[in-house]
Tab-separated table of N, CA and C in Angstrom:
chain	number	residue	atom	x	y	z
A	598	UNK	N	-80.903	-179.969	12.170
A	598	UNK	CA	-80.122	-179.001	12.906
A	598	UNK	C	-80.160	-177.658	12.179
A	599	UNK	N	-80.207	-176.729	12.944
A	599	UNK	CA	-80.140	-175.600	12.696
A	599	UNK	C	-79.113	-174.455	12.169
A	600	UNK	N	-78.858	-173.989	11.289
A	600	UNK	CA	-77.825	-172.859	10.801
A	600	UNK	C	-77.765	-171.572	11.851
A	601	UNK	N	-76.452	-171.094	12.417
A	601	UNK	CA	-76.684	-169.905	13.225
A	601	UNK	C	-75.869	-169.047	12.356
A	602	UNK	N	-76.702	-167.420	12.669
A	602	UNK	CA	-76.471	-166.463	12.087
A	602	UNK	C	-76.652	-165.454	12.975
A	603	UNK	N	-74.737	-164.556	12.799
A	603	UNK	CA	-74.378	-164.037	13.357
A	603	UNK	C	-74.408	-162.318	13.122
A	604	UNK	N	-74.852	-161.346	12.754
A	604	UNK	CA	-74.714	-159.867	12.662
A	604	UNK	C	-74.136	-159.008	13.349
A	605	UNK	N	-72.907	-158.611	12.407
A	605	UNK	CA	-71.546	-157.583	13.067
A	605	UNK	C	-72.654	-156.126	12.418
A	606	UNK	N	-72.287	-155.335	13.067
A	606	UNK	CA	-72.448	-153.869	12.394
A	606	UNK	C	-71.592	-152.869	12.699
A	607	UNK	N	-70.316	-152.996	11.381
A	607	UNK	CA	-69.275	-152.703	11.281
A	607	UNK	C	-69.232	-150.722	11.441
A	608	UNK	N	-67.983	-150.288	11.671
A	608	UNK	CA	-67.956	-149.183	11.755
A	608	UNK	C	-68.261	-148.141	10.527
A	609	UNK	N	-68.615	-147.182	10.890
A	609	UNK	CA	-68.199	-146.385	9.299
A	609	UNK	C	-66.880	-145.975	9.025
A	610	UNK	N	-66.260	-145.810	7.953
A	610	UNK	CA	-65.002	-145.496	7.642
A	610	UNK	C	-64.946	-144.036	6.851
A	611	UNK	N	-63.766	-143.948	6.131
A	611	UNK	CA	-63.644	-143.235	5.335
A	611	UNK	C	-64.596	-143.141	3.650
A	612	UNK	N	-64.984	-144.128	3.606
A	612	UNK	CA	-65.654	-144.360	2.091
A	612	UNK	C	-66.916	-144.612	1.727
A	613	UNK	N	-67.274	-145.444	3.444
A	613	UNK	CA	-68.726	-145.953	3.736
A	613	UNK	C	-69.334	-145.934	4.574
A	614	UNK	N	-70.836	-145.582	4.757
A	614	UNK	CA	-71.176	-145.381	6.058
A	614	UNK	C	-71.165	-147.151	6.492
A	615	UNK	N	-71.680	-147.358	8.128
A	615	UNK	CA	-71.787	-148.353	9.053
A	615	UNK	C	-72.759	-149.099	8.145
A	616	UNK	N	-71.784	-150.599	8.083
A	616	UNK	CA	-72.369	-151.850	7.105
A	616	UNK	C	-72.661	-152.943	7.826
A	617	UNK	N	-73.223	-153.865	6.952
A	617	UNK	CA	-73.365	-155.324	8.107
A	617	UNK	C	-72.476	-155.870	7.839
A	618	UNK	N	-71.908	-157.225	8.428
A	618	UNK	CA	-71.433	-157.985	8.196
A	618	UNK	C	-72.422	-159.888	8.496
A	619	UNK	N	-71.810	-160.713	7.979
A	619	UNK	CA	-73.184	-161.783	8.129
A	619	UNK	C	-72.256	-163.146	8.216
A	620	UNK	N	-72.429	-163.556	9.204
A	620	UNK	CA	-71.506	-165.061	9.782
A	620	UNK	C	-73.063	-166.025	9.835
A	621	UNK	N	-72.370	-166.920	8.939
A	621	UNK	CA	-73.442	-168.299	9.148
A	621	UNK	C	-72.540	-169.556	9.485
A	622	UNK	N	-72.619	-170.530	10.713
A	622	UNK	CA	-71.946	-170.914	11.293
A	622	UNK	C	-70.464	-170.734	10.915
A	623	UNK	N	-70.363	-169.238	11.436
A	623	UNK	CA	-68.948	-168.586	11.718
A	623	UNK	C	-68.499	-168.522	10.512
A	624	UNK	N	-68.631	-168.562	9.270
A	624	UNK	CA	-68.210	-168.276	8.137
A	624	UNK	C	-68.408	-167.160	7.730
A	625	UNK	N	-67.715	-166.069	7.192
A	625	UNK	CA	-68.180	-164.469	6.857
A	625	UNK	C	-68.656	-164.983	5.601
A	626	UNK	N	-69.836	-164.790	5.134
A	626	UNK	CA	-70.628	-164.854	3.774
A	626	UNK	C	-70.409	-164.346	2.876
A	627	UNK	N	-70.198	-162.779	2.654
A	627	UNK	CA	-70.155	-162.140	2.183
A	627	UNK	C	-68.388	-162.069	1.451
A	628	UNK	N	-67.316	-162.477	2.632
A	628	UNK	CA	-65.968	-161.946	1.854
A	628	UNK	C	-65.603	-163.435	1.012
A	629	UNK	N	-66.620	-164.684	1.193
A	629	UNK	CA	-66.517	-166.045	0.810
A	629	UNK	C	-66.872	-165.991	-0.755
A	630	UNK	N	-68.270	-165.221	-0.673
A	630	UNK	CA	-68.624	-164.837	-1.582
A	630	UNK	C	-68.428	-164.465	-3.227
A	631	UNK	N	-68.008	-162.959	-2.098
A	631	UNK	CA	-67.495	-161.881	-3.230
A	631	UNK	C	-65.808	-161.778	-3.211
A	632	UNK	N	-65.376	-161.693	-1.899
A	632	UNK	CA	-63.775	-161.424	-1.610
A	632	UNK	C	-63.965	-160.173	-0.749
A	633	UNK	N	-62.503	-160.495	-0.387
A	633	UNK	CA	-62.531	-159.343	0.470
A	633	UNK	C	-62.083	-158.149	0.257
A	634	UNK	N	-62.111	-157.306	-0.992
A	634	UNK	CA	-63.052	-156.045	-1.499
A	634	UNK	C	-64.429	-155.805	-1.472
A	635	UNK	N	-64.849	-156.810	-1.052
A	635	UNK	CA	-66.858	-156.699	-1.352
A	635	UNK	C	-67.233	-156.051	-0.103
A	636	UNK	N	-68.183	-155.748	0.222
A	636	UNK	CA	-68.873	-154.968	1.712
A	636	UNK	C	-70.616	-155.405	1.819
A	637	UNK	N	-70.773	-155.488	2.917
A	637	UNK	CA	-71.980	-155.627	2.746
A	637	UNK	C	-73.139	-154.663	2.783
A	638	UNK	N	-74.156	-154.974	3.136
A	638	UNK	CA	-74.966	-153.601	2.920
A	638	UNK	C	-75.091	-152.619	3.956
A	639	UNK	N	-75.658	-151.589	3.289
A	639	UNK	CA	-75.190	-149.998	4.908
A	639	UNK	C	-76.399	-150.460	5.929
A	640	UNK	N	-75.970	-150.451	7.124
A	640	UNK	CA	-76.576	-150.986	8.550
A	640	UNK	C	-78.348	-150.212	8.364
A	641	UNK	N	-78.368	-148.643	7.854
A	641	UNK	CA	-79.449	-148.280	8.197
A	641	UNK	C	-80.220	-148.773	6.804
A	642	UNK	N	-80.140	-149.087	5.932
A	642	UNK	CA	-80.912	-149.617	5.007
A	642	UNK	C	-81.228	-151.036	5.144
A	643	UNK	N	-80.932	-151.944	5.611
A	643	UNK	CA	-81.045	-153.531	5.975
A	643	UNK	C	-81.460	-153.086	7.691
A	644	UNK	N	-81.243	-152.016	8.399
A	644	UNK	CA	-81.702	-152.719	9.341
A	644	UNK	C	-82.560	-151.287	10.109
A	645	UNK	N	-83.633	-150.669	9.497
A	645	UNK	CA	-84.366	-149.154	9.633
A	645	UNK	C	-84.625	-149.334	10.770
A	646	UNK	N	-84.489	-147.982	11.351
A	646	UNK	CA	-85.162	-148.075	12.848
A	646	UNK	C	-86.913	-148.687	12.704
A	647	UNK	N	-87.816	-148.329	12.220
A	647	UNK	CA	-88.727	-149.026	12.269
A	647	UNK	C	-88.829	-150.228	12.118
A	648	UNK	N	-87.839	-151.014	12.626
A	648	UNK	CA	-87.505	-152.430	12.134
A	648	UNK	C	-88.472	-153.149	11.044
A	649	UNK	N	-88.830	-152.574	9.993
A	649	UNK	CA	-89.193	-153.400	8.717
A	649	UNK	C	-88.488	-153.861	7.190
A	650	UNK	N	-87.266	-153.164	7.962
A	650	UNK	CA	-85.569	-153.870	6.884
A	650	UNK	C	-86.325	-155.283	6.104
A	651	UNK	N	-85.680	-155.521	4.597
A	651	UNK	CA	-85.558	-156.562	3.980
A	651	UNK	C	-84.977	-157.730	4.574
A	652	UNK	N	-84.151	-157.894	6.124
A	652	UNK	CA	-83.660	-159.273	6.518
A	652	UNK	C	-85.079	-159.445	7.296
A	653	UNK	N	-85.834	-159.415	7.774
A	653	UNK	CA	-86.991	-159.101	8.190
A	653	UNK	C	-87.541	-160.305	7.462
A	654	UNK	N	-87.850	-161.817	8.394
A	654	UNK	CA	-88.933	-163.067	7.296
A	654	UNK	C	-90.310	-162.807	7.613
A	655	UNK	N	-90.630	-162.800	6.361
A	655	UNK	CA	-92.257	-162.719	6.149
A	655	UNK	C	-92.762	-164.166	5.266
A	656	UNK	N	-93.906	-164.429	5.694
A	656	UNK	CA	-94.535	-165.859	5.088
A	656	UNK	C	-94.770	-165.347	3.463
A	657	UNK	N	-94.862	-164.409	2.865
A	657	UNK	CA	-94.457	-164.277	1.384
A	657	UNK	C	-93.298	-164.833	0.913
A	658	UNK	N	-92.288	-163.763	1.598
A	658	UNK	CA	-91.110	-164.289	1.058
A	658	UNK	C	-90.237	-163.028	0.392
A	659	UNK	N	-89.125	-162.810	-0.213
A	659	UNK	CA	-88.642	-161.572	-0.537
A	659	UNK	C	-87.427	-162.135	-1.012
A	660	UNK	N	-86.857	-160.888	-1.741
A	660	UNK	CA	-84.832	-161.339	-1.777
A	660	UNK	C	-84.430	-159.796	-1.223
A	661	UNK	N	-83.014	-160.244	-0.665
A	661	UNK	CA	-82.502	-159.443	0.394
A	661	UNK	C	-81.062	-159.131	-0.122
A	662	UNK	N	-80.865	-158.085	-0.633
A	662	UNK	CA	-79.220	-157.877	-0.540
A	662	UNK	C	-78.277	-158.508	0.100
A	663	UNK	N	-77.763	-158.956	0.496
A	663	UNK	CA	-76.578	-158.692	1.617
A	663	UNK	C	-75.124	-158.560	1.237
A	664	UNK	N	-74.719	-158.191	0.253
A	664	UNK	CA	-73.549	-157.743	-0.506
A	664	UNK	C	-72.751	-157.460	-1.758
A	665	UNK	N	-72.125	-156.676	-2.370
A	665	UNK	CA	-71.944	-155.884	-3.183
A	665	UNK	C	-69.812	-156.156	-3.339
A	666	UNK	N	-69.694	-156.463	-4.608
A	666	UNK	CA	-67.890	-156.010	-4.916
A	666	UNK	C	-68.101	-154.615	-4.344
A	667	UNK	N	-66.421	-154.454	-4.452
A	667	UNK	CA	-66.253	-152.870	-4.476
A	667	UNK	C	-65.931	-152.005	-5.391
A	668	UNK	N	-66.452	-152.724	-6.694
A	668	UNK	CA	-67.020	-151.690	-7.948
A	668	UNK	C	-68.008	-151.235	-7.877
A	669	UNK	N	-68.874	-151.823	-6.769
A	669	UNK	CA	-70.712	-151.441	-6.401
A	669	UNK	C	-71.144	-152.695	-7.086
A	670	UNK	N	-72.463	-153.268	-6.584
A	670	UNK	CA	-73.426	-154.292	-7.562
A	670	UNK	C	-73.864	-153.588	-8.766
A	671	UNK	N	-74.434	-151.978	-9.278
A	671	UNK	CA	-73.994	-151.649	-10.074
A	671	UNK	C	-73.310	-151.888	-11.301
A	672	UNK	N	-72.447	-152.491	-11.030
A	672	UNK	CA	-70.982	-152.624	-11.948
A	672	UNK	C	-71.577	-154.424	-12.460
A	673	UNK	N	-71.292	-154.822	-10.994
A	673	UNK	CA	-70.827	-156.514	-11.396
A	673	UNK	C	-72.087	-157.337	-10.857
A	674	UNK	N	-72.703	-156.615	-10.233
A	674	UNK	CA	-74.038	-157.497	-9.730
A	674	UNK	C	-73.727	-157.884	-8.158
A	675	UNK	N	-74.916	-158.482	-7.493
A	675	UNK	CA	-74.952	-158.134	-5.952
A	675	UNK	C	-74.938	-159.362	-5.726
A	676	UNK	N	-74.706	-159.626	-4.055
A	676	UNK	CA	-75.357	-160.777	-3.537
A	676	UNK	C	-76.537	-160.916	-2.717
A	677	UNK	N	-76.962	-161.838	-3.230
A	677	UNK	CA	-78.677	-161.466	-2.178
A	677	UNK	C	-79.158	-163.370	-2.717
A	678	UNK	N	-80.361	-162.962	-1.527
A	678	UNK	CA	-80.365	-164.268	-1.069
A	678	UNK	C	-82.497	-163.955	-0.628
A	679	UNK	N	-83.551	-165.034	-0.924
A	679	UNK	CA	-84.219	-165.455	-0.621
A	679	UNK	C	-84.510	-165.351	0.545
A	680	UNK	N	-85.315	-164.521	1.500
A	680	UNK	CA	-85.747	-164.691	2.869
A	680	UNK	C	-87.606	-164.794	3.186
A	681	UNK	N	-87.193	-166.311	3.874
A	681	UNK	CA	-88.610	-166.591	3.754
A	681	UNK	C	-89.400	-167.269	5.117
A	682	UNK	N	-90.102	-167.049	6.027
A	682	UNK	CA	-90.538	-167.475	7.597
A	682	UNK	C	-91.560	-168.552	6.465
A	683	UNK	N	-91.106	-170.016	7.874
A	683	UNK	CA	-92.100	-170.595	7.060
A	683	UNK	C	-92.096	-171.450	8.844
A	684	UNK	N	-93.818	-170.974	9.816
A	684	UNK	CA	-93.199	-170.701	10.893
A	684	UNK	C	-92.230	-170.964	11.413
A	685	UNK	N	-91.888	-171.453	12.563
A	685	UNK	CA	-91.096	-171.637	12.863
A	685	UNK	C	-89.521	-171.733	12.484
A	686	UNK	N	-89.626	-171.746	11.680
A	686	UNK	CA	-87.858	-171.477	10.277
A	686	UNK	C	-87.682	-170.485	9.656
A	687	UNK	N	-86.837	-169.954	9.185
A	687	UNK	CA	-86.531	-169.003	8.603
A	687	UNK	C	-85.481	-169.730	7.484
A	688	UNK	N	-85.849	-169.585	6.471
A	688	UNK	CA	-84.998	-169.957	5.359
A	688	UNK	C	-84.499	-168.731	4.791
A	689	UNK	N	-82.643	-169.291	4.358
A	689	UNK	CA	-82.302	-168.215	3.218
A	689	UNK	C	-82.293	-169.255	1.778
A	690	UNK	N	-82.562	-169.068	0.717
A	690	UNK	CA	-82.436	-170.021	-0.677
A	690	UNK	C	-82.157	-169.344	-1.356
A	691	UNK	N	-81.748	-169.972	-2.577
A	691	UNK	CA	-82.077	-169.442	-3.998
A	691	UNK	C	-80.867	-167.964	-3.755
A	692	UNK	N	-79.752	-168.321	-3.387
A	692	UNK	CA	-78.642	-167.609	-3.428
A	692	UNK	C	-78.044	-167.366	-4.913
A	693	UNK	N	-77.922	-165.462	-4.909
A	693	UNK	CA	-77.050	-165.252	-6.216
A	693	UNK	C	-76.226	-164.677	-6.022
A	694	UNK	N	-75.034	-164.564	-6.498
A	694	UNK	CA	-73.729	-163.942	-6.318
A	694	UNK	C	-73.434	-162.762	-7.796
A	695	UNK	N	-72.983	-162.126	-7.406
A	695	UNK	CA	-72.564	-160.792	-8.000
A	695	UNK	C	-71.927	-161.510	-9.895
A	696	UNK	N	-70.974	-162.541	-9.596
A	696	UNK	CA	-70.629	-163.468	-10.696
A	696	UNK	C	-71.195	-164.541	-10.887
A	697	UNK	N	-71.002	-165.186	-12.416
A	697	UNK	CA	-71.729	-166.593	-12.305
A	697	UNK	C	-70.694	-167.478	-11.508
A	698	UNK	N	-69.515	-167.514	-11.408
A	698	UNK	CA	-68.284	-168.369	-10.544
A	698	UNK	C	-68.618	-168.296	-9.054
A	699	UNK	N	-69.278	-166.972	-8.875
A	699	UNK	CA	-69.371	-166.606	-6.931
A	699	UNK	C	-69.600	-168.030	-6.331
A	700	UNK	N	-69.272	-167.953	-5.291
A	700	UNK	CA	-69.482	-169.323	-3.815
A	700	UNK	C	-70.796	-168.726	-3.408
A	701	UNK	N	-71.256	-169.400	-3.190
A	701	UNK	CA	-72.384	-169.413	-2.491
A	701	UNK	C	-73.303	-170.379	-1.993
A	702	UNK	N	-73.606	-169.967	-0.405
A	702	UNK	CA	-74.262	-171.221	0.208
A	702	UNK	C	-74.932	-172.045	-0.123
A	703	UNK	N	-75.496	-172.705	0.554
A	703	UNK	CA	-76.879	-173.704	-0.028
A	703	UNK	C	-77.861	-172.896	0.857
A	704	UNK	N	-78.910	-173.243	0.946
A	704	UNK	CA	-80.187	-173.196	1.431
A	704	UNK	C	-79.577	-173.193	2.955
A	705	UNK	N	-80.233	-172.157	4.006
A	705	UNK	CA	-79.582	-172.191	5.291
A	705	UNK	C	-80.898	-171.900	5.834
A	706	UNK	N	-81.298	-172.920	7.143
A	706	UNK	CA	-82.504	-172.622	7.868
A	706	UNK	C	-82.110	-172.034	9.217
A	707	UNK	N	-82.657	-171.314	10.018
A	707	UNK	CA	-82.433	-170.466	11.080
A	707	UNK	C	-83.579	-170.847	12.101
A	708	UNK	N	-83.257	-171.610	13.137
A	708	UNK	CA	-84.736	-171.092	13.939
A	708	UNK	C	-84.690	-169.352	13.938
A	709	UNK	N	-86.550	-169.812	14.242
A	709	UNK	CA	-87.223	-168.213	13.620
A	709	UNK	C	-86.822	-167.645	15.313
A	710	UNK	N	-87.284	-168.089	16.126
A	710	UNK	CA	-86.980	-167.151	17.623
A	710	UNK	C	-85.575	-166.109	17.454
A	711	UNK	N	-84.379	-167.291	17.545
A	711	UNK	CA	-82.858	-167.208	17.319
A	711	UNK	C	-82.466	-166.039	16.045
A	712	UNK	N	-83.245	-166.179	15.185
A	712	UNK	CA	-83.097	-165.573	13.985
A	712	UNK	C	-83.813	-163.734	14.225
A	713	UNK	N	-85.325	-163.716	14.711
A	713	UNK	CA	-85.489	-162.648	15.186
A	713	UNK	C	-84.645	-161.722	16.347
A	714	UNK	N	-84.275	-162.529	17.293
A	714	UNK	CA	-83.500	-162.243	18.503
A	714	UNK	C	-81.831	-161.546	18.294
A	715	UNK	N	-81.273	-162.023	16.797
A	715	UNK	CA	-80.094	-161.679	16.101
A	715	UNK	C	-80.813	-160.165	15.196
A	716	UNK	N	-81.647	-160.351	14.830
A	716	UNK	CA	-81.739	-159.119	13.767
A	716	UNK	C	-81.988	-157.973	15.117
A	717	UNK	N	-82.851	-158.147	16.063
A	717	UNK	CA	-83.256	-156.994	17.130
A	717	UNK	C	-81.716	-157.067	17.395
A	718	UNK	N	-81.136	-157.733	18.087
A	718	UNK	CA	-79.940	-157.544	18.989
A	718	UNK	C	-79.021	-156.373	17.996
A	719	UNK	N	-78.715	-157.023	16.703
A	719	UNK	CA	-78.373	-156.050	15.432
A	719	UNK	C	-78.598	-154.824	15.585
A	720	UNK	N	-80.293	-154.258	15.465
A	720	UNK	CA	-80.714	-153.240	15.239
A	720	UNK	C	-80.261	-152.543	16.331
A	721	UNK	N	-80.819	-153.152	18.149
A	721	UNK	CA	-80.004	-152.216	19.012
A	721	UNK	C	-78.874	-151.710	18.975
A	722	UNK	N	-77.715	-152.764	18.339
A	722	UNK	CA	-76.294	-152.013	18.925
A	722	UNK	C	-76.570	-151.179	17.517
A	723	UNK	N	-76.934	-150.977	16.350
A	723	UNK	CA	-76.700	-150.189	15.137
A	723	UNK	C	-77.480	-148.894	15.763
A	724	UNK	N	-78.496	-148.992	16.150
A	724	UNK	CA	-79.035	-147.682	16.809
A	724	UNK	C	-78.661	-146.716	18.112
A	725	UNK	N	-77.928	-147.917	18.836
A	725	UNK	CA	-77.651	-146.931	20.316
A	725	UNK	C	-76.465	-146.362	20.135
């Protein structure tokens, strides 16, 4: 069975521009993570209009930000996570958290269709 993954692209505020947010079966990742001071990463850097953003699976393979305390990763270190198409799947692995204590998932597979279809859907509402 498959892991679903969900992409908010939160407003900008006063402090930060427009960030992601990242639900894997409905769990926010990121505030599980880090807490909820942490943020995730700014919408136009994870998700460029030329859609070739780091959440983006390629059969290499890569690590991907997806969140930061709110001292900055900077300070305390980030969270990021393994993204890797291996066809049809999309794996996240090899999860690190900002602390050595951080929560963090296990290994989460995505169908690849479902998984592309969430990052475009993403990119539209972040762009229009």
């Amino acid at each position: 069975m498959f892991n679903r993954l969900e992409i908010s692209v939160l407003p900008p505020g006063p402090r930060w521009a427009a960030q992601l947010s990242f639900r894997i079966d409905g769990e926010e990742v990121v505030a599980a993570a880090i807490g909820g001071g942490g943020r995730g990463p700014f919408a136009g850097e994870a998700l460029p209009a030329d859609g070739q953003g780091p959440l983006w699976a390629t059969d290499e393979g890569h690590r991907a930000v997806l969140g930061e305390p709110e001292c900055t990763g900077g300070c305390c270190g980030y969270l990021s996570v393994f993204v890797q198409r291996h066809g049809r799947i999309v794996e996240w692995s090899d999860w690190q958290g900002p602390v050595a204590e951080a929560w963090c998932p296990a290994a989460c597979h995505f169908d690849a269709d479902q998984y592309d279809a969430e990052l475009t859907r993403a990119l539209t509402t972040f762009t229009s």
